[in-house]
Amino acid sequence: ENICRDLMMRIDLITKSLDSIALRAPQVVLDYQKRFGEKVKELSGGTALDEIRLVQEIAIMAERSDITEEIVRIKSHILQFQDLLEGDDAAGRNIDFLIQEMNREINTIGSKSADAEISRKVIEIKAELARIREQVQNIE
């Protein structure tokens, strides 16, 4: 019971960090748009800009850095994790697999985002996943 409580507490921490990432992600795109536009204008030295091309480049960047799918998958893994903990069957291997999948998704989020705040949350989540992995070794 104590291990289960500890695991659920850690999953709650991960969920909160993930929610912070989800809230921050749209602002990261807006910040990039602003910085990119300013930089292009600075480098163009007064030359007329193709605004359509600028918008296209920003859209491409936004698509490449979109982390929505990864967030949705991690949340799905969290729900599966909670179901396994609440179930009566031996869940150790399945939980271990879910932790591996969550690590994969959080690594992708970390590599897609150049935002310092999101990077800090990614590190926090990775640390909690490592602690969960250690605890899972104690259950069947």
mmCIF file of C-alpha atoms in Angstrom:
data_model
loop_
_atom_site.group_PDB
_atom_site.id
_atom_site.type_symbol
_atom_site.label_atom_id
_atom_site.label_comp_id
_atom_site.label_asym_id
_atom_site.label_seq_id
_atom_site.Cartn_x
_atom_site.Cartn_y
_atom_site.Cartn_z
ATOM 1 C CA GLU A 1 0.000 0.000 0.000
ATOM 2 C CA ASN A 2 2.838 2.396 0.820
ATOM 3 C CA ILE A 3 4.527 1.721 -2.500
ATOM 4 C CA CYS A 4 1.236 2.236 -4.317
ATOM 5 C CA ARG A 5 0.692 5.574 -2.548
ATOM 6 C CA ASP A 6 4.230 6.658 -3.403
ATOM 7 C CA LEU A 7 3.757 5.724 -7.056
ATOM 8 C CA MET A 8 0.448 7.569 -7.262
ATOM 9 C CA MET A 9 2.003 10.654 -5.660
ATOM 10 C CA ARG A 10 4.806 10.596 -8.218
ATOM 11 C CA ILE A 11 2.345 10.168 -11.072
ATOM 12 C CA ASP A 12 0.457 13.204 -9.735
ATOM 13 C CA LEU A 13 3.699 15.217 -9.793
ATOM 14 C CA ILE A 14 4.330 14.114 -13.370
ATOM 15 C CA THR A 15 0.792 15.069 -14.358
ATOM 16 C CA LYS A 16 1.190 18.545 -12.865
ATOM 17 C CA SER A 17 4.488 19.086 -14.676
ATOM 18 C CA LEU A 18 2.946 17.813 -17.894
ATOM 19 C CA ASP A 19 0.031 20.229 -17.483
ATOM 20 C CA SER A 20 2.539 23.082 -17.055
ATOM 21 C CA ILE A 21 4.259 22.028 -20.268
ATOM 22 C CA ALA A 22 0.925 21.906 -22.110
ATOM 23 C CA LEU A 23 0.090 25.423 -20.909
ATOM 24 C CA ARG A 24 3.509 26.781 -21.859
ATOM 25 C CA ALA A 25 3.759 25.241 -25.343
ATOM 26 C CA PRO A 26 1.512 27.726 -27.210
ATOM 27 C CA GLN A 27 3.374 30.669 -25.675
ATOM 28 C CA VAL A 28 6.681 29.203 -26.879
ATOM 29 C CA VAL A 29 5.407 29.336 -30.467
ATOM 30 C CA LEU A 30 4.254 32.940 -30.038
ATOM 31 C CA ASP A 31 7.609 33.921 -28.516
ATOM 32 C CA TYR A 32 9.441 32.265 -31.385
ATOM 33 C CA GLN A 33 7.224 34.044 -33.902
ATOM 34 C CA LYS A 34 8.040 37.396 -32.346
ATOM 35 C CA ARG A 35 11.807 36.739 -32.094
ATOM 36 C CA PHE A 36 11.984 35.275 -35.595
ATOM 37 C CA GLY A 37 10.097 38.211 -37.112
ATOM 38 C CA GLU A 38 12.298 40.735 -35.316
ATOM 39 C CA LYS A 39 15.480 38.945 -36.349
ATOM 40 C CA VAL A 40 14.436 38.729 -39.997
ATOM 41 C CA LYS A 41 13.546 42.427 -40.056
ATOM 42 C CA GLU A 42 16.862 43.290 -38.429
ATOM 43 C CA LEU A 43 18.834 41.202 -40.920
ATOM 44 C CA SER A 44 16.876 42.456 -43.931
ATOM 45 C CA GLY A 45 18.098 45.992 -43.263
ATOM 46 C CA GLY A 46 14.969 47.701 -44.488
ATOM 47 C CA THR A 47 14.482 45.483 -47.528
ATOM 48 C CA ALA A 48 10.854 44.646 -48.211
ATOM 49 C CA LEU A 49 9.856 41.337 -46.645
ATOM 50 C CA ASP A 50 7.652 38.658 -48.076
ATOM 51 C CA GLU A 51 5.170 38.452 -45.193
ATOM 52 C CA ILE A 52 3.590 35.274 -46.592
ATOM 53 C CA ARG A 53 6.968 33.538 -46.625
ATOM 54 C CA LEU A 54 7.636 34.695 -43.068
ATOM 55 C CA VAL A 55 4.308 33.268 -41.910
ATOM 56 C CA GLN A 56 5.066 29.980 -43.733
ATOM 57 C CA GLU A 57 8.420 29.637 -41.991
ATOM 58 C CA ILE A 58 6.827 30.259 -38.611
ATOM 59 C CA ALA A 59 4.125 27.676 -39.381
ATOM 60 C CA ILE A 60 6.785 25.108 -40.304
ATOM 61 C CA MET A 61 8.604 25.763 -37.020
ATOM 62 C CA ALA A 62 5.366 25.496 -35.071
ATOM 63 C CA GLU A 63 4.602 22.144 -36.710
ATOM 64 C CA ARG A 64 8.076 20.762 -35.968
ATOM 65 C CA SER A 65 7.929 21.828 -32.343
ATOM 66 C CA ASP A 66 4.334 20.717 -31.705
ATOM 67 C CA ILE A 67 4.316 18.441 -28.660
ATOM 68 C CA THR A 68 0.579 17.834 -28.461
ATOM 69 C CA GLU A 69 0.797 14.203 -29.595
ATOM 70 C CA GLU A 70 3.466 13.383 -27.050
ATOM 71 C CA ILE A 71 1.462 14.967 -24.232
ATOM 72 C CA VAL A 72 -1.652 13.022 -25.227
ATOM 73 C CA ARG A 73 0.309 9.752 -25.318
ATOM 74 C CA ILE A 74 1.912 10.335 -21.912
ATOM 75 C CA LYS A 75 -1.497 11.089 -20.412
ATOM 76 C CA SER A 76 -2.795 7.854 -21.922
ATOM 77 C CA HIS A 77 0.146 5.966 -20.406
ATOM 78 C CA ILE A 78 -0.572 7.581 -17.038
ATOM 79 C CA LEU A 79 -4.170 6.361 -17.141
ATOM 80 C CA GLN A 80 -2.979 2.848 -18.014
ATOM 81 C CA PHE A 81 -0.435 3.046 -15.181
ATOM 82 C CA GLN A 82 -3.145 3.989 -12.690
ATOM 83 C CA ASP A 83 -5.395 1.172 -13.935
ATOM 84 C CA LEU A 84 -2.572 -1.327 -13.486
ATOM 85 C CA LEU A 85 -1.918 -0.145 -9.931
ATOM 86 C CA GLU A 86 -5.591 -0.462 -9.058
ATOM 87 C CA GLY A 87 -5.900 -3.907 -10.626
ATOM 88 C CA ASP A 88 -5.398 -7.259 -8.938
ATOM 89 C CA ASP A 89 -3.076 -8.799 -11.544
ATOM 90 C CA ALA A 90 0.715 -8.792 -11.434
ATOM 91 C CA ALA A 91 1.609 -5.510 -13.101
ATOM 92 C CA GLY A 92 5.353 -5.012 -12.638
ATOM 93 C CA ARG A 93 6.405 -5.756 -16.211
ATOM 94 C CA ASN A 94 3.562 -3.795 -17.737
ATOM 95 C CA ILE A 95 4.301 -0.808 -15.520
ATOM 96 C CA ASP A 96 7.964 -1.041 -16.438
ATOM 97 C CA PHE A 97 6.996 -0.981 -20.117
ATOM 98 C CA LEU A 98 4.765 2.083 -19.570
ATOM 99 C CA ILE A 99 7.611 3.888 -17.811
ATOM 100 C CA GLN A 100 9.823 3.150 -20.804
ATOM 101 C CA GLU A 101 7.173 4.582 -23.146
ATOM 102 C CA MET A 102 6.707 7.679 -20.970
ATOM 103 C CA ASN A 103 10.477 8.210 -21.011
ATOM 104 C CA ARG A 104 10.464 7.992 -24.799
ATOM 105 C CA GLU A 105 7.690 10.587 -25.077
ATOM 106 C CA ILE A 106 9.240 12.993 -22.567
ATOM 107 C CA ASN A 107 12.589 12.741 -24.365
ATOM 108 C CA THR A 108 10.835 13.704 -27.596
ATOM 109 C CA ILE A 109 9.232 16.691 -25.883
ATOM 110 C CA GLY A 110 12.639 17.729 -24.588
ATOM 111 C CA SER A 111 14.233 17.499 -28.009
ATOM 112 C CA LYS A 112 11.408 19.393 -29.745
ATOM 113 C CA SER A 113 11.364 22.312 -27.335
ATOM 114 C CA ALA A 114 14.130 24.860 -26.912
ATOM 115 C CA ASP A 115 12.268 26.568 -24.069
ATOM 116 C CA ALA A 116 14.057 26.694 -20.706
ATOM 117 C CA GLU A 117 10.874 26.341 -18.637
ATOM 118 C CA ILE A 118 9.728 23.291 -20.586
ATOM 119 C CA SER A 119 13.239 21.821 -20.322
ATOM 120 C CA ARG A 120 13.114 22.172 -16.524
ATOM 121 C CA LYS A 121 9.751 20.381 -16.417
ATOM 122 C CA VAL A 122 11.106 17.637 -18.686
ATOM 123 C CA ILE A 123 13.992 17.082 -16.258
ATOM 124 C CA GLU A 124 11.582 16.966 -13.306
ATOM 125 C CA ILE A 125 9.442 14.367 -15.081
ATOM 126 C CA LYS A 126 12.479 12.273 -16.002
ATOM 127 C CA ALA A 127 13.623 12.314 -12.368
ATOM 128 C CA GLU A 128 10.194 11.161 -11.164
ATOM 129 C CA LEU A 129 10.109 8.411 -13.813
ATOM 130 C CA ALA A 130 13.502 7.193 -12.568
ATOM 131 C CA ARG A 131 12.169 7.080 -9.000
ATOM 132 C CA ILE A 132 9.068 5.226 -10.166
ATOM 133 C CA ARG A 133 11.232 2.711 -12.030
ATOM 134 C CA GLU A 134 13.156 2.048 -8.817
ATOM 135 C CA GLN A 135 9.942 1.483 -6.851
ATOM 136 C CA VAL A 136 8.443 -0.752 -9.540
ATOM 137 C CA GLN A 137 11.326 -3.157 -8.986
ATOM 138 C CA ASN A 138 9.659 -3.883 -5.620
ATOM 139 C CA ILE A 139 6.324 -5.028 -7.037
ATOM 140 C CA GLU A 140 5.274 -7.994 -9.122
#
